[in-house]
Amino acid sequence: MALLETRGLTIRFGGNLAVSEVDLAVEAGAVTGLIGPNGAGKTTTFNMICGVLAPTSGQVILDGRDVSRLGTHKRARLGIGRTFQRIEVFSSMTVRENVQVGCEIRQGWGRTTAPGPQLLAPKGAELTAADEVDLILDRLGLTEHAEVRAGQLSTGRARLVELGRALAIRPRVLLLDEPASGLDDTETEEFGLLLRQLADAGLSILMVEHDVPLVMKVCAQIFVLDFGRIIASGTAADIQQNEAVLNAYLGSAK
Amino acid sequence: MQSFLNFTVVGIALAAVYAIAASGLVVTYTTSGIFNFAHGAVGMIAAFLYWQVSAPTVSGGWGWPVWLSLIFVIFVAAPIFGALLERVIIRGLEGATEVVKIVVTVSLLLALVGMSQWIWPGNITRAIPRLFPEVDDRITIGDVRVPYDRIVILVAAIIVALVLRVVLYKSRAGIAMRAVVDDRNLVRLNGARPARISMLSWAMGASLAALAGVLNAPFSNVDAITMTLVVINCYAAAVVGKLKSLPLTFLGALVLGLGEAYAGSYLDSTVKIGGYSVDGVKFALPAIMLFAVMVAQPQARLRAGGVQRVRETWRVPTMRTAVIGAVVLVGSVWGITELIELDAERGPLVTGLFFALVALSLVPLTGYAGQISLAPMTFVGIGAIVMAQIGKDGSTPGAVIVALAVCAVVGALVALPALRLSGIYLALATAAFSLMMSKVVFSQPKLVSGGTIAVPPLDLGVFVPRTNQQQALLLAVSFALLGMFVVWMRNGSWGRRLIAMKDSPVACATLGLDLTRTKIGVFALSASIAGLAGALANRSMPTTDYDLLASMSLTTLAVVGGIGAIGGALFGGFLLGTVQGLIPALFRDNTIGIFRFVQVAVTDLVKVLPGFMGISLGRNPSGAVGQIGDAYRAVGESKEATGLSVFGVVALWVLAKSDTIGNWTFVATMIVLLFAILPLLPILISPLPGRRALPAGVVLVVGLVAVGAIDWGTAIESTGVRVMMMFLATAVISGAATAVHGALPSDAPVEPSPDLLGVDRPITKSDVMEADRMLGLHESDLARSIAGGS
Amino acid sequence: MNGDDTPLLQLEGIRASYDAIEVLHGVDLAVPVGKVVALLGPNGAGKTTTLNVACGIVEPRAGKVVVAGRDVTGVAPEELARRGVITIPEGRGIFPNLTVRENLQMATFAGRPLAEIEELAYRQFPRLGERRGQLVGTMSGGEQQMLAMARGLASNPAILLLDELSMGLAPLVVEELYGIVAQIAATGVSILVVEQFARTVLGIADLAAIMVHGVIRTVGTPEEVEDELSAAYLGGGE
């Protein structure tokens, strides 16, 4: 069964149906892609999943539990982490502090919710908060920028900081909104490897990304959103063959 | 029944005034995004101006006819004033944080109230006659008599509603005003000029405030504060319309007006509950309504729109700096009080420290978490009451603890409804809370007898502050300890969380942080610190010490001082203490006679000073202490400079203490030392090549000795002029030394050339990034150009 | 105008940054008189920023913006609009809380009287005429984009800057819109089109420029750049 599901997710802004009847399924321990042209409603869908926007109708199901009525912070405590399309780093803090705050907030969740293990660490490793911050910085290649103010980073690096911060809360599902935009080719490749490794360790990832080769490479399952609706879903091979996707994504040839 | 209908007539007329005022507020808010706290003050100034032009010459007016006065005030003076406000003050606020936006218009309110008290002092009664003064000027419907002037008000409100409708929906300028709300940039791409549109909307807003002020004046005391507050009530009406919808705003005004009229008439003022009068409740109705509306609003949506870069910058304080600062503060306070022989003359120092302690309460709340309170002095009042009630015949340390707890709980309760909403609502809620407390609680004879709270001294057994010196030391130690606590907290996980919340609330929520709880926590902490200040006040406090205007002054000056740092709170507190205590004392009989052309009584100037300081914030949102800190940071970084300055200060103090030099000479030499020598010291010690450090140093020393040689205590009779001459001498010395040295200090930030990186300090990673950026290198470009050959 | 070789719009060595981060690293681009230039490239390449520099919203850190031979660097967008540089920004250039008619009334700031604008707009897009009193926010995406186009068209442009007309629209609507762009071009208006969906615009463009990572990589006729498109979009390829 899928770890994260949306059922009939729909939102209307004024007269515009921004997202309509979207059903997504994110399998445990896999990378799932959500692609589509600009303005198709991908970020809006993310906002509904993590509770920043309230859908007009539809449900968000995490591990069999309907979380549609919970606030953003409660969903985070249940294991939904995310990054943002438009950078939301803590710009007045250093890179290290950004990740550290993530750890500290998680430690402050209280007894009601127990977060999972740190997926970047070897299984069963005991981590202090400081170790965990160092580990995350190291694995994301941020160690040498640790003392730089996040507000001064390039877009690509700021995205990595957001990813590190999200990993600090040890999520079960991670929503990544265009994580590779701003990274160069080498960095993108490393990033792809990192995603694979996280998935192998058991993390479910739902990723919105415009770098189509990356998506094709790392995603087991891909959903294509156009005009607020799912127009196709399947493996990379299925999607590449799909005429509707080509038309939607690259525009109709004249 | 007849009286009910009569009350209804009164209520509707009141509602009409509120509706007119509130619609002006909504028009300016929607088009500029700035909530004008000074809206009421604009109405008040308009009413005074109306009195000025229309009153008969015998009573000091200019005797213009009523019709001309009305046209002049409402259609000429007010719109010009509104447009000027937009041009000079509001336009500069684009991109500023919510806190700065709020503080600037609050300052405007303070400045306008101060100006009106200055121009139209309260020594004569100014009555504005009703438009139809005769008893027969009314129509009678059945048993209900409706005076003409109430009808005029109602008609005015209807006309305003119609005109606004036509202007906003039919005229191109009005359509552009609404378009600005949707998308400012797109308005520009259409070829319209948003700057002009904003000026127009502020002109309209000021005109509406003036109309409301003038119409209401005959029914109210012609007094700056009363009239300002009447229009403040319209905030509640505007909130009903979510600060956007004009029809809902009119509805809110109707409910408010009728409610007030009925409450004023039917609430039995003799009823007491447990010895407490409920009479004040009728005045608190707008505040109660404001809270009720806020509770009913749905939670504000989190916005994921990318983080905004703000203009303020702060350094994270270290514990080491905090401890040194604490020791220096307590030591300086002791040193200064030792030099002042008359205990009464130590009073201004106590006042400054007291305000500094209150300002400290805003550091975690406003400086770290980015939330604002317009009620810090209200919590001071609550703390004072608790101390007075429990402490007068019981244990005062126990009373302090109770005061802390009560303020924390009350603070949390007040903040709860507002924290779910955006910053402007918290400012409104705290302002409403402040008004409500003044009307309902601080007016209870049982709690505040004779209009003052007698706060007993803190009795610690071994230490009871009986003199000003002891009180100053108590406050200094309290500030030092709390300051260290706040710094410790800032460096801990909770402090980081507050900063994170200010930087990006939506990111915090997605990390699992409960925003509302965190905000309530910091608000409770802030309220406790303010309450502590009240509990430690150790004097009789009149109600004006903790009313809304007192809170507004404090918040303004705290933010001016620089609320992101402990030093800023100290500075802000002393600014307020100096403005309210020291300057009037020093300049008691002085006017600032600038060559006797313009004579301004200093006491009048003091009234408008806090306001103008706050308005200046629009240009430098980090507050003063950031700049001051930058000037002195180099001193702290150089061991030699630090040593020399400590030696200088101690040496001068010893000279003064041993009566080798007079106290005034001590003050003069300290001013020279602090403002001329210290900022220059670092560049003199490690000289830049090609500069004349030694001659400049000689100039400074000669200057210091020359100033020290003057017996300032007798040389100039007037203390005010004396102080001004000291600063003048300092400026001359500083200027001469700088000129001799050859380096002109420039406060304009110079973009450092990448060639100079690493010359003055080791290269860091961020320097390299910065250099890359300046040279236009992009890592991926580099990578590509290397790999691009294939 | 001094000869055919003076481009209507010319960007020279434009560098632009948001805060500390530079996003355009020296962009040179020219739109010849009466031509349609397509500015293509993947997301985040800096296309929209380039357009924002051209219309005056973003002030460049270095470089010049020249319109019809005159240096207009640093001139406010409203002044440019009044001189015929008409922009339809990304994500619907409309005011959602105004009616269709009020939106068109906003276009009168650029000079033409309302009656003429309305006539032009409703003739080109009869559907807008039927809905002149409707709040634009309640209309469909395609209708909103038509309104934005109508405004651009009716403002009497010398040059039209179009940003991602196709965003979030059904292919049929996009085709219709670009058909209109071609019509406008035929009347001699110079046009700069920013578009992510390259194939949609290549058909109507005289010239195409491919932008990657804040620089223009190639300029040429649609046929010339076709081969490089996939490399630019799908990364690698070099």
Short mmCIF file of N, CA and C in Angstrom, two decimals, chain A residues 100-167:
data_model
loop_
_atom_site.label_atom_id
_atom_site.label_comp_id
_atom_site.label_asym_id
_atom_site.label_seq_id
_atom_site.Cartn_x
_atom_site.Cartn_y
_atom_site.Cartn_z
N GLN A 100 20.46 22.98 12.21
CA GLN A 100 20.36 22.80 13.65
C GLN A 100 18.94 23.09 14.14
N VAL A 101 18.35 24.19 13.63
CA VAL A 101 16.99 24.52 14.05
C VAL A 101 16.04 23.38 13.71
N GLY A 102 16.25 22.78 12.56
CA GLY A 102 15.42 21.63 12.19
C GLY A 102 15.51 20.54 13.24
N CYS A 103 16.74 20.17 13.63
CA CYS A 103 16.93 19.14 14.67
C CYS A 103 16.26 19.56 15.97
N GLU A 104 16.48 20.82 16.33
CA GLU A 104 15.96 21.27 17.63
C GLU A 104 14.44 21.30 17.66
N ILE A 105 13.85 21.70 16.54
CA ILE A 105 12.39 21.71 16.51
C ILE A 105 11.88 20.28 16.65
N ARG A 106 12.55 19.36 15.95
CA ARG A 106 12.11 17.96 16.07
C ARG A 106 12.23 17.47 17.50
N GLN A 107 13.35 17.84 18.16
CA GLN A 107 13.52 17.39 19.55
C GLN A 107 12.47 18.02 20.46
N GLY A 108 11.90 19.13 20.03
CA GLY A 108 10.90 19.78 20.86
C GLY A 108 9.47 19.32 20.58
N TRP A 109 9.32 18.32 19.72
CA TRP A 109 7.97 17.87 19.35
C TRP A 109 7.19 17.31 20.54
N GLY A 110 7.90 16.77 21.52
CA GLY A 110 7.21 16.19 22.66
C GLY A 110 7.06 14.69 22.48
N ARG A 111 6.44 14.08 23.48
CA ARG A 111 6.42 12.62 23.51
C ARG A 111 5.39 12.01 22.58
N THR A 112 4.41 12.82 22.18
CA THR A 112 3.29 12.23 21.42
C THR A 112 3.74 11.65 20.09
N THR A 113 4.77 12.28 19.48
CA THR A 113 5.17 11.79 18.18
C THR A 113 6.64 11.42 18.22
N ALA A 114 6.94 10.21 17.85
CA ALA A 114 8.33 9.77 17.84
C ALA A 114 8.82 9.75 16.40
N PRO A 115 9.82 10.57 16.08
CA PRO A 115 10.33 10.58 14.72
C PRO A 115 11.11 9.31 14.42
N GLY A 116 11.28 8.99 13.17
CA GLY A 116 12.00 7.79 12.77
C GLY A 116 13.50 7.98 12.89
N PRO A 117 14.28 7.06 12.36
CA PRO A 117 15.73 7.17 12.42
C PRO A 117 16.25 8.17 11.40
N GLN A 118 17.46 8.65 11.61
CA GLN A 118 18.10 9.53 10.63
C GLN A 118 18.58 8.67 9.47
N LEU A 119 18.02 8.94 8.30
CA LEU A 119 18.25 8.03 7.17
C LEU A 119 19.63 8.15 6.59
N LEU A 120 20.31 9.27 6.85
CA LEU A 120 21.65 9.42 6.29
C LEU A 120 22.67 8.64 7.11
N ALA A 121 22.30 8.30 8.35
CA ALA A 121 23.24 7.61 9.23
C ALA A 121 23.16 6.11 9.01
N PRO A 122 24.24 5.40 9.36
CA PRO A 122 24.18 3.94 9.29
C PRO A 122 23.09 3.43 10.23
N LYS A 123 22.53 2.29 9.91
CA LYS A 123 21.42 1.76 10.74
C LYS A 123 21.85 1.56 12.18
N GLY A 124 20.99 1.99 13.09
CA GLY A 124 21.24 1.74 14.50
C GLY A 124 22.26 2.66 15.14
N ALA A 125 22.80 3.64 14.36
CA ALA A 125 23.80 4.53 14.94
C ALA A 125 23.14 5.48 15.93
N GLU A 126 23.83 5.72 17.04
CA GLU A 126 23.35 6.69 18.02
C GLU A 126 23.92 8.06 17.65
N LEU A 127 23.07 9.04 17.52
CA LEU A 127 23.53 10.36 17.08
C LEU A 127 23.19 11.42 18.11
N THR A 128 24.15 12.27 18.43
CA THR A 128 23.79 13.47 19.18
C THR A 128 23.32 14.49 18.15
N ALA A 129 22.66 15.54 18.64
CA ALA A 129 22.15 16.55 17.71
C ALA A 129 23.29 17.14 16.88
N ALA A 130 24.42 17.42 17.55
CA ALA A 130 25.54 18.04 16.84
C ALA A 130 26.08 17.10 15.77
N ASP A 131 26.18 15.82 16.10
CA ASP A 131 26.62 14.83 15.11
C ASP A 131 25.69 14.82 13.91
N GLU A 132 24.41 14.87 14.21
CA GLU A 132 23.42 14.77 13.15
C GLU A 132 23.54 15.97 12.21
N VAL A 133 23.72 17.15 12.80
CA VAL A 133 23.88 18.35 11.96
C VAL A 133 25.12 18.19 11.08
N ASP A 134 26.23 17.77 11.70
CA ASP A 134 27.48 17.59 10.93
C ASP A 134 27.29 16.58 9.81
N LEU A 135 26.61 15.49 10.14
CA LEU A 135 26.40 14.44 9.15
C LEU A 135 25.62 14.97 7.95
N ILE A 136 24.53 15.68 8.25
CA ILE A 136 23.70 16.20 7.16
C ILE A 136 24.50 17.19 6.30
N LEU A 137 25.22 18.09 6.97
CA LEU A 137 26.00 19.07 6.21
C LEU A 137 27.02 18.35 5.33
N ASP A 138 27.65 17.34 5.91
CA ASP A 138 28.66 16.61 5.17
C ASP A 138 28.06 15.92 3.95
N ARG A 139 26.96 15.22 4.16
CA ARG A 139 26.38 14.45 3.06
C ARG A 139 25.85 15.34 1.94
N LEU A 140 25.46 16.57 2.29
CA LEU A 140 24.94 17.47 1.25
C LEU A 140 26.05 18.37 0.69
N GLY A 141 27.28 18.14 1.14
CA GLY A 141 28.39 18.95 0.63
C GLY A 141 28.32 20.39 1.10
N LEU A 142 27.76 20.60 2.28
CA LEU A 142 27.60 21.97 2.76
C LEU A 142 28.60 22.32 3.85
N THR A 143 29.46 21.37 4.22
CA THR A 143 30.33 21.61 5.37
C THR A 143 31.16 22.87 5.22
N GLU A 144 31.69 23.08 4.03
CA GLU A 144 32.56 24.26 3.90
C GLU A 144 31.77 25.56 3.84
N HIS A 145 30.47 25.47 3.69
CA HIS A 145 29.65 26.70 3.70
C HIS A 145 28.92 26.84 5.03
N ALA A 146 29.26 26.02 6.01
CA ALA A 146 28.45 25.94 7.23
C ALA A 146 28.26 27.28 7.92
N GLU A 147 29.28 28.14 7.85
CA GLU A 147 29.17 29.40 8.60
C GLU A 147 28.71 30.57 7.72
N VAL A 148 28.31 30.29 6.49
CA VAL A 148 27.82 31.35 5.61
C VAL A 148 26.35 31.63 5.95
N ARG A 149 25.96 32.89 5.91
CA ARG A 149 24.55 33.20 6.10
C ARG A 149 23.72 32.66 4.95
N ALA A 150 22.64 31.98 5.27
CA ALA A 150 21.85 31.32 4.23
C ALA A 150 21.32 32.31 3.21
N GLY A 151 21.08 33.53 3.63
CA GLY A 151 20.55 34.53 2.71
C GLY A 151 21.53 34.92 1.61
N GLN A 152 22.79 34.55 1.78
CA GLN A 152 23.79 34.94 0.78
C GLN A 152 24.11 33.82 -0.21
N LEU A 153 23.44 32.68 -0.04
CA LEU A 153 23.78 31.53 -0.89
C LEU A 153 23.18 31.65 -2.28
N SER A 154 23.79 30.93 -3.22
CA SER A 154 23.18 30.82 -4.54
C SER A 154 21.92 29.95 -4.41
N THR A 155 21.05 30.04 -5.41
CA THR A 155 19.78 29.33 -5.35
C THR A 155 20.00 27.83 -5.13
N GLY A 156 20.92 27.25 -5.92
CA GLY A 156 21.12 25.81 -5.84
C GLY A 156 21.51 25.39 -4.44
N ARG A 157 22.42 26.15 -3.84
CA ARG A 157 22.89 25.78 -2.52
C ARG A 157 21.81 26.01 -1.47
N ALA A 158 21.05 27.08 -1.64
CA ALA A 158 19.97 27.34 -0.69
C ALA A 158 18.97 26.18 -0.72
N ARG A 159 18.77 25.59 -1.90
CA ARG A 159 17.86 24.44 -2.00
C ARG A 159 18.41 23.27 -1.21
N LEU A 160 19.72 23.08 -1.27
CA LEU A 160 20.33 22.00 -0.50
C LEU A 160 20.16 22.24 1.00
N VAL A 161 20.27 23.51 1.41
CA VAL A 161 20.07 23.83 2.82
C VAL A 161 18.64 23.47 3.24
N GLU A 162 17.69 23.79 2.37
CA GLU A 162 16.31 23.43 2.68
C GLU A 162 16.15 21.92 2.79
N LEU A 163 16.83 21.21 1.91
CA LEU A 163 16.75 19.75 1.95
C LEU A 163 17.34 19.24 3.27
N GLY A 164 18.51 19.78 3.64
CA GLY A 164 19.15 19.37 4.88
C GLY A 164 18.26 19.65 6.08
N ARG A 165 17.63 20.79 6.06
CA ARG A 165 16.75 21.18 7.15
C ARG A 165 15.57 20.22 7.25
N ALA A 166 15.03 19.87 6.08
CA ALA A 166 13.90 18.94 6.07
C ALA A 166 14.32 17.56 6.56
N LEU A 167 15.53 17.13 6.18
CA LEU A 167 16.00 15.82 6.62
C LEU A 167 16.23 15.81 8.13
#
